[in-house]
Amino acid sequence: MKNGVKSPPSPPRKRRGWPLTVASGVLGMLVWAGLAASGIEGFPGPVPVAERAVDLISDGTLFGDLAASLRRVFTGFVLGVGLAVPVGFLMGWYRTARGLLDPWLQFFRMVPPLAIIPLAIVLMGIDETPKIFVIFLAAFLSSVVSTYQGVISVDPTLINAARVLGATDRTVFASVVVPASTPFILVGMRIGLGASWATVVAAELIAAQAGLGYRMQQAQLYYDLPTIFVQLIVIGLAGLLMDRALLLAERRLTHWQERR
């Protein structure tokens, strides 16, 4: 109370969701242990997988494979998003560019990036170039659609109001369209990140000398299920951490949005 006037009640703090996250993780481990104890032939439990992870960490194999996959994903993802954002803005802002590019964009969206892998290997060889190219393609196609959709979804009232106040097209684009499109762009980036991880694993299964997907293929030949589980867990954790980083960036860049 100040000067006899009651202060407005402070907004309730959002409850943290970490207890549910921990409970979900514990439940998942229990289900995993239960499946392993149920007698499924060859299905490894948490303990054998953890022991295999320690072995792979000790000899440096796991970190080497993780570094190789991360390098490919990061390179292809950054290149794909870096091209997708300006192309998406171009398509959303100019109808001519939309008419020229949209048919080709929709055509290539119907072709899975994984189907491009054999062609990329034949044309580009078996080094890093085809792997990065298919990751780039997966990230680009996911992000460009979201960016384009974000631009055309901007409320026309905001654009008209800015123009009435004397704003030029450049000012309208920079001050209205770009901020309003940012949530769409970041959602597209998160989708593109998942597509990038799926694509790199497939590419490494076909032609690679190192990487998480390559190690899974080698383990498959020897029916080494614990190693396969280790690689799957590492892929999931690496992708989850990268996704959380994008989600944090989204919250910081779009703090003006109302959230439930």
mmCIF file of C-alpha atoms in Angstrom:
data_model
loop_
_atom_site.group_PDB
_atom_site.id
_atom_site.type_symbol
_atom_site.label_atom_id
_atom_site.label_comp_id
_atom_site.label_asym_id
_atom_site.label_seq_id
_atom_site.Cartn_x
_atom_site.Cartn_y
_atom_site.Cartn_z
ATOM 1 C CA MET A 1 0.000 0.000 0.000
ATOM 2 C CA LYS A 2 1.321 3.443 -0.939
ATOM 3 C CA ASN A 3 -0.315 6.741 0.086
ATOM 4 C CA GLY A 4 -3.375 4.826 1.154
ATOM 5 C CA VAL A 5 -3.817 3.228 -2.247
ATOM 6 C CA LYS A 6 -3.458 -0.502 -2.631
ATOM 7 C CA SER A 7 -0.898 -1.639 -5.127
ATOM 8 C CA PRO A 8 -2.223 -3.821 -7.908
ATOM 9 C CA PRO A 9 -1.638 -7.518 -7.297
ATOM 10 C CA SER A 10 1.482 -8.841 -8.954
ATOM 11 C CA PRO A 11 0.842 -11.313 -11.746
ATOM 12 C CA PRO A 12 1.157 -14.943 -10.676
ATOM 13 C CA ARG A 13 4.467 -16.542 -11.478
ATOM 14 C CA LYS A 14 4.447 -19.257 -14.010
ATOM 15 C CA ARG A 15 5.003 -22.627 -12.504
ATOM 16 C CA ARG A 16 8.192 -24.247 -13.573
ATOM 17 C CA GLY A 17 7.726 -27.453 -15.518
ATOM 18 C CA TRP A 18 10.920 -29.187 -14.390
ATOM 19 C CA PRO A 19 9.176 -31.527 -11.882
ATOM 20 C CA LEU A 20 7.046 -32.902 -14.708
ATOM 21 C CA THR A 21 10.140 -33.224 -16.892
ATOM 22 C CA VAL A 22 11.952 -35.201 -14.191
ATOM 23 C CA ALA A 23 8.912 -37.379 -13.590
ATOM 24 C CA SER A 24 8.603 -38.040 -17.318
ATOM 25 C CA GLY A 25 12.278 -39.034 -17.507
ATOM 26 C CA VAL A 26 11.974 -41.407 -14.560
ATOM 27 C CA LEU A 27 8.833 -42.956 -16.027
ATOM 28 C CA GLY A 28 10.586 -43.434 -19.354
ATOM 29 C CA MET A 29 13.512 -45.195 -17.683
ATOM 30 C CA LEU A 30 11.127 -47.488 -15.802
ATOM 31 C CA VAL A 31 9.292 -48.374 -19.012
ATOM 32 C CA TRP A 32 12.618 -49.040 -20.732
ATOM 33 C CA ALA A 33 13.790 -51.288 -17.882
ATOM 34 C CA GLY A 34 10.445 -53.073 -17.910
ATOM 35 C CA LEU A 35 10.688 -53.793 -21.639
ATOM 36 C CA ALA A 36 14.216 -55.136 -21.192
ATOM 37 C CA ALA A 37 13.076 -57.375 -18.332
ATOM 38 C CA SER A 38 10.061 -58.661 -20.255
ATOM 39 C CA GLY A 39 12.179 -61.079 -22.217
ATOM 40 C CA ILE A 40 12.343 -59.377 -25.617
ATOM 41 C CA GLU A 41 15.233 -61.077 -27.335
ATOM 42 C CA GLY A 42 18.317 -58.884 -27.569
ATOM 43 C CA PHE A 43 16.596 -55.790 -26.175
ATOM 44 C CA PRO A 44 19.197 -54.075 -23.932
ATOM 45 C CA GLY A 45 18.329 -52.430 -20.669
ATOM 46 C CA PRO A 46 19.655 -49.144 -19.273
ATOM 47 C CA VAL A 47 22.635 -50.752 -17.519
ATOM 48 C CA PRO A 48 24.220 -52.465 -20.584
ATOM 49 C CA VAL A 49 23.658 -49.313 -22.628
ATOM 50 C CA ALA A 50 25.282 -47.153 -19.940
ATOM 51 C CA GLU A 51 28.261 -49.526 -19.783
ATOM 52 C CA ARG A 52 28.638 -49.387 -23.565
ATOM 53 C CA ALA A 53 28.448 -45.586 -23.437
ATOM 54 C CA VAL A 54 31.298 -45.523 -20.919
ATOM 55 C CA ASP A 55 33.399 -47.718 -23.240
ATOM 56 C CA LEU A 56 32.727 -45.453 -26.243
ATOM 57 C CA ILE A 57 33.551 -42.372 -24.202
ATOM 58 C CA SER A 58 36.738 -43.912 -22.826
ATOM 59 C CA ASP A 59 38.230 -44.671 -26.234
ATOM 60 C CA GLY A 60 37.084 -41.333 -27.710
ATOM 61 C CA THR A 61 34.814 -42.905 -30.318
ATOM 62 C CA LEU A 62 31.608 -41.277 -29.120
ATOM 63 C CA PHE A 63 32.995 -37.744 -29.024
ATOM 64 C CA GLY A 64 34.601 -38.164 -32.449
ATOM 65 C CA ASP A 65 31.345 -39.365 -33.991
ATOM 66 C CA LEU A 66 29.353 -36.631 -32.248
ATOM 67 C CA ALA A 67 31.749 -33.942 -33.454
ATOM 68 C CA ALA A 68 31.517 -35.191 -37.049
ATOM 69 C CA SER A 69 27.709 -35.222 -37.025
ATOM 70 C CA LEU A 70 27.447 -31.857 -35.261
ATOM 71 C CA ARG A 71 29.770 -30.261 -37.793
ATOM 72 C CA ARG A 72 27.656 -31.509 -40.692
ATOM 73 C CA VAL A 73 24.354 -30.546 -39.087
ATOM 74 C CA PHE A 74 25.523 -27.094 -38.035
ATOM 75 C CA THR A 75 27.045 -26.280 -41.423
ATOM 76 C CA GLY A 76 24.073 -27.459 -43.473
ATOM 77 C CA PHE A 77 21.541 -25.933 -41.078
ATOM 78 C CA VAL A 78 23.182 -22.495 -41.012
ATOM 79 C CA LEU A 79 23.539 -22.414 -44.793
ATOM 80 C CA GLY A 80 19.936 -23.554 -45.301
ATOM 81 C CA VAL A 81 18.415 -21.058 -42.871
ATOM 82 C CA GLY A 82 20.727 -18.297 -44.091
ATOM 83 C CA LEU A 83 19.300 -18.657 -47.607
ATOM 84 C CA ALA A 84 15.729 -19.507 -46.580
ATOM 85 C CA VAL A 85 15.076 -16.295 -44.641
ATOM 86 C CA PRO A 86 15.830 -13.809 -47.455
ATOM 87 C CA VAL A 87 14.096 -16.027 -50.039
ATOM 88 C CA GLY A 88 11.035 -16.292 -47.801
ATOM 89 C CA PHE A 89 10.924 -12.519 -47.308
ATOM 90 C CA LEU A 90 11.330 -12.029 -51.044
ATOM 91 C CA MET A 91 8.431 -14.355 -51.837
ATOM 92 C CA GLY A 92 6.195 -12.867 -49.178
ATOM 93 C CA TRP A 93 6.862 -9.219 -50.051
ATOM 94 C CA TYR A 94 6.855 -9.387 -53.854
ATOM 95 C CA ARG A 95 4.083 -11.143 -55.741
ATOM 96 C CA THR A 96 6.260 -11.554 -58.826
ATOM 97 C CA ALA A 97 8.913 -13.452 -56.866
ATOM 98 C CA ARG A 98 6.174 -15.524 -55.259
ATOM 99 C CA GLY A 99 4.750 -16.509 -58.638
ATOM 100 C CA LEU A 100 8.170 -17.443 -60.014
ATOM 101 C CA LEU A 101 9.566 -19.334 -57.034
ATOM 102 C CA ASP A 102 6.564 -20.906 -55.332
ATOM 103 C CA PRO A 103 5.921 -23.684 -57.926
ATOM 104 C CA TRP A 104 9.543 -24.820 -57.725
ATOM 105 C CA LEU A 105 9.522 -24.605 -53.960
ATOM 106 C CA GLN A 106 6.404 -26.744 -53.682
ATOM 107 C CA PHE A 107 7.812 -29.209 -56.201
ATOM 108 C CA PHE A 108 11.023 -29.791 -54.239
ATOM 109 C CA ARG A 109 9.089 -29.942 -50.970
ATOM 110 C CA MET A 110 7.333 -33.029 -52.319
ATOM 111 C CA VAL A 111 10.701 -34.726 -52.934
ATOM 112 C CA PRO A 112 12.145 -35.974 -49.630
ATOM 113 C CA PRO A 113 15.750 -34.836 -49.064
ATOM 114 C CA LEU A 114 16.633 -38.467 -48.364
ATOM 115 C CA ALA A 115 15.716 -39.287 -51.964
ATOM 116 C CA ILE A 116 18.341 -36.781 -53.114
ATOM 117 C CA ILE A 117 21.167 -38.582 -51.283
ATOM 118 C CA PRO A 118 21.993 -41.138 -54.042
ATOM 119 C CA LEU A 119 21.978 -38.410 -56.711
ATOM 120 C CA ALA A 120 24.095 -36.112 -54.537
ATOM 121 C CA ILE A 121 26.665 -38.860 -53.955
ATOM 122 C CA VAL A 122 26.902 -39.639 -57.673
ATOM 123 C CA LEU A 123 27.309 -35.968 -58.633
ATOM 124 C CA MET A 124 29.384 -34.726 -55.675
ATOM 125 C CA GLY A 125 31.343 -37.763 -54.534
ATOM 126 C CA ILE A 126 31.442 -39.385 -51.111
ATOM 127 C CA ASP A 127 33.177 -36.650 -49.127
ATOM 128 C CA GLU A 128 31.451 -34.044 -46.947
ATOM 129 C CA THR A 129 29.841 -32.068 -49.779
ATOM 130 C CA PRO A 130 26.817 -34.334 -50.519
ATOM 131 C CA LYS A 131 26.059 -34.796 -46.815
ATOM 132 C CA ILE A 132 26.085 -31.061 -46.139
ATOM 133 C CA PHE A 133 24.080 -30.414 -49.299
ATOM 134 C CA VAL A 134 21.168 -32.677 -48.339
ATOM 135 C CA ILE A 135 21.139 -31.183 -44.817
ATOM 136 C CA PHE A 136 21.130 -27.721 -46.348
ATOM 137 C CA LEU A 137 18.201 -28.712 -48.557
ATOM 138 C CA ALA A 138 16.193 -30.103 -45.628
ATOM 139 C CA ALA A 139 16.758 -26.999 -43.495
ATOM 140 C CA PHE A 140 16.083 -24.629 -46.383
ATOM 141 C CA LEU A 141 12.767 -26.174 -47.428
ATOM 142 C CA SER A 142 11.480 -26.205 -43.839
ATOM 143 C CA SER A 143 12.528 -22.646 -43.037
ATOM 144 C CA VAL A 144 11.599 -20.905 -46.289
ATOM 145 C CA VAL A 145 7.960 -21.963 -46.061
ATOM 146 C CA SER A 146 7.639 -20.681 -42.495
ATOM 147 C CA THR A 147 9.291 -17.361 -43.356
ATOM 148 C CA TYR A 148 7.082 -16.892 -46.402
ATOM 149 C CA GLN A 149 3.979 -17.755 -44.373
ATOM 150 C CA GLY A 150 5.026 -15.324 -41.677
ATOM 151 C CA VAL A 151 5.311 -12.436 -44.136
ATOM 152 C CA ILE A 152 1.932 -12.994 -45.782
ATOM 153 C CA SER A 153 0.287 -13.470 -42.371
ATOM 154 C CA VAL A 154 1.203 -10.015 -41.095
ATOM 155 C CA ASP A 155 -1.942 -8.092 -40.179
ATOM 156 C CA PRO A 156 -2.629 -5.631 -43.057
ATOM 157 C CA THR A 157 -3.976 -3.157 -40.507
ATOM 158 C CA LEU A 158 -0.490 -2.775 -39.032
ATOM 159 C CA ILE A 159 1.040 -2.150 -42.446
ATOM 160 C CA ASN A 160 -1.640 0.359 -43.423
ATOM 161 C CA ALA A 161 -1.341 2.166 -40.095
ATOM 162 C CA ALA A 162 2.426 2.527 -40.537
ATOM 163 C CA ARG A 163 1.956 3.895 -44.052
ATOM 164 C CA VAL A 164 -0.681 6.358 -42.891
ATOM 165 C CA LEU A 165 1.868 7.670 -40.392
ATOM 166 C CA GLY A 166 4.282 8.295 -43.254
ATOM 167 C CA ALA A 167 6.482 5.215 -43.064
ATOM 168 C CA THR A 168 8.282 4.209 -46.225
ATOM 169 C CA ASP A 169 8.202 0.662 -47.579
ATOM 170 C CA ARG A 170 11.654 0.049 -46.123
ATOM 171 C CA THR A 171 10.532 1.222 -42.699
ATOM 172 C CA VAL A 172 7.349 -0.843 -42.869
ATOM 173 C CA PHE A 173 9.347 -3.914 -43.811
ATOM 174 C CA ALA A 174 12.001 -3.457 -41.114
ATOM 175 C CA SER A 175 9.737 -2.264 -38.286
ATOM 176 C CA VAL A 176 6.520 -4.186 -38.934
ATOM 177 C CA VAL A 177 6.992 -7.171 -41.226
ATOM 178 C CA VAL A 178 10.267 -8.501 -39.829
ATOM 179 C CA PRO A 179 9.221 -8.443 -36.130
ATOM 180 C CA ALA A 180 5.797 -9.920 -36.925
ATOM 181 C CA SER A 181 7.412 -12.694 -38.993
ATOM 182 C CA THR A 182 10.037 -13.609 -36.388
ATOM 183 C CA PRO A 183 7.899 -16.214 -34.561
ATOM 184 C CA PHE A 184 7.219 -18.002 -37.853
ATOM 185 C CA ILE A 185 10.906 -17.929 -38.773
ATOM 186 C CA LEU A 186 11.962 -19.447 -35.460
ATOM 187 C CA VAL A 187 9.339 -22.189 -35.682
ATOM 188 C CA GLY A 188 10.619 -23.001 -39.160
ATOM 189 C CA MET A 189 14.161 -23.126 -37.811
ATOM 190 C CA ARG A 190 13.131 -25.640 -35.144
ATOM 191 C CA ILE A 191 11.435 -27.806 -37.753
ATOM 192 C CA GLY A 192 14.466 -27.472 -40.023
ATOM 193 C CA LEU A 193 16.752 -28.528 -37.180
ATOM 194 C CA GLY A 194 14.833 -31.776 -36.734
ATOM 195 C CA ALA A 195 14.924 -32.388 -40.470
ATOM 196 C CA SER A 196 18.665 -31.730 -40.475
ATOM 197 C CA TRP A 197 19.331 -34.380 -37.840
ATOM 198 C CA ALA A 198 17.140 -36.922 -39.623
ATOM 199 C CA THR A 199 18.927 -36.227 -42.887
ATOM 200 C CA VAL A 200 22.468 -36.391 -41.529
ATOM 201 C CA VAL A 201 21.854 -39.782 -39.948
ATOM 202 C CA ALA A 202 20.510 -41.131 -43.239
ATOM 203 C CA ALA A 203 23.434 -39.640 -45.157
ATOM 204 C CA GLU A 204 25.946 -41.192 -42.769
ATOM 205 C CA LEU A 205 24.284 -44.562 -43.147
ATOM 206 C CA ILE A 206 25.065 -44.484 -46.866
ATOM 207 C CA ALA A 207 28.513 -42.945 -47.142
ATOM 208 C CA ALA A 208 30.623 -41.860 -44.181
ATOM 209 C CA GLN A 209 33.743 -42.781 -42.265
ATOM 210 C CA ALA A 210 32.657 -41.189 -38.993
ATOM 211 C CA GLY A 211 29.471 -39.959 -37.399
ATOM 212 C CA LEU A 212 26.637 -41.194 -35.233
ATOM 213 C CA GLY A 213 24.748 -42.681 -38.181
ATOM 214 C CA TYR A 214 27.907 -44.394 -39.450
ATOM 215 C CA ARG A 215 28.508 -45.952 -36.030
ATOM 216 C CA MET A 216 24.927 -47.227 -35.950
ATOM 217 C CA GLN A 217 25.420 -48.908 -39.311
ATOM 218 C CA GLN A 218 28.591 -50.595 -38.112
ATOM 219 C CA ALA A 219 26.840 -51.763 -34.946
ATOM 220 C CA GLN A 220 23.983 -53.170 -37.014
ATOM 221 C CA LEU A 221 26.393 -55.427 -38.905
ATOM 222 C CA TYR A 222 27.482 -57.031 -35.628
ATOM 223 C CA TYR A 223 24.059 -56.947 -33.970
ATOM 224 C CA ASP A 224 25.474 -54.592 -31.332
ATOM 225 C CA LEU A 225 22.223 -53.214 -29.948
ATOM 226 C CA PRO A 226 23.739 -51.359 -26.954
ATOM 227 C CA THR A 227 25.870 -49.273 -29.327
ATOM 228 C CA ILE A 228 22.822 -48.488 -31.453
ATOM 229 C CA PHE A 229 20.942 -47.365 -28.351
ATOM 230 C CA VAL A 230 23.853 -45.149 -27.295
ATOM 231 C CA GLN A 231 23.896 -43.417 -30.675
ATOM 232 C CA LEU A 232 20.122 -42.934 -30.628
ATOM 233 C CA ILE A 233 20.247 -41.385 -27.167
ATOM 234 C CA VAL A 234 23.114 -39.070 -28.108
ATOM 235 C CA ILE A 235 21.289 -37.946 -31.264
ATOM 236 C CA GLY A 236 18.162 -37.231 -29.245
ATOM 237 C CA LEU A 237 20.032 -35.325 -26.528
ATOM 238 C CA ALA A 238 22.076 -33.273 -29.005
ATOM 239 C CA GLY A 239 18.976 -32.373 -30.990
ATOM 240 C CA LEU A 240 17.059 -31.558 -27.804
ATOM 241 C CA LEU A 241 19.763 -29.197 -26.539
ATOM 242 C CA MET A 242 19.923 -27.393 -29.886
ATOM 243 C CA ASP A 243 16.130 -27.128 -29.946
ATOM 244 C CA ARG A 244 16.087 -25.693 -26.398
ATOM 245 C CA ALA A 245 18.618 -23.086 -27.505
ATOM 246 C CA LEU A 246 16.332 -22.055 -30.367
ATOM 247 C CA LEU A 247 13.353 -22.005 -28.007
ATOM 248 C CA LEU A 248 15.250 -19.702 -25.642
ATOM 249 C CA ALA A 249 16.089 -17.409 -28.551
ATOM 250 C CA GLU A 250 12.432 -17.444 -29.567
ATOM 251 C CA ARG A 251 11.314 -16.355 -26.113
ATOM 252 C CA ARG A 252 13.837 -13.531 -26.013
ATOM 253 C CA LEU A 253 13.080 -12.264 -29.517
ATOM 254 C CA THR A 254 9.298 -12.556 -29.205
ATOM 255 C CA HIS A 255 8.807 -11.510 -25.576
ATOM 256 C CA TRP A 256 6.083 -9.134 -26.756
ATOM 257 C CA GLN A 257 3.849 -12.072 -27.677
ATOM 258 C CA GLU A 258 1.130 -13.173 -25.288
ATOM 259 C CA ARG A 259 1.608 -16.789 -24.222
ATOM 260 C CA ARG A 260 -0.598 -19.208 -22.389
#
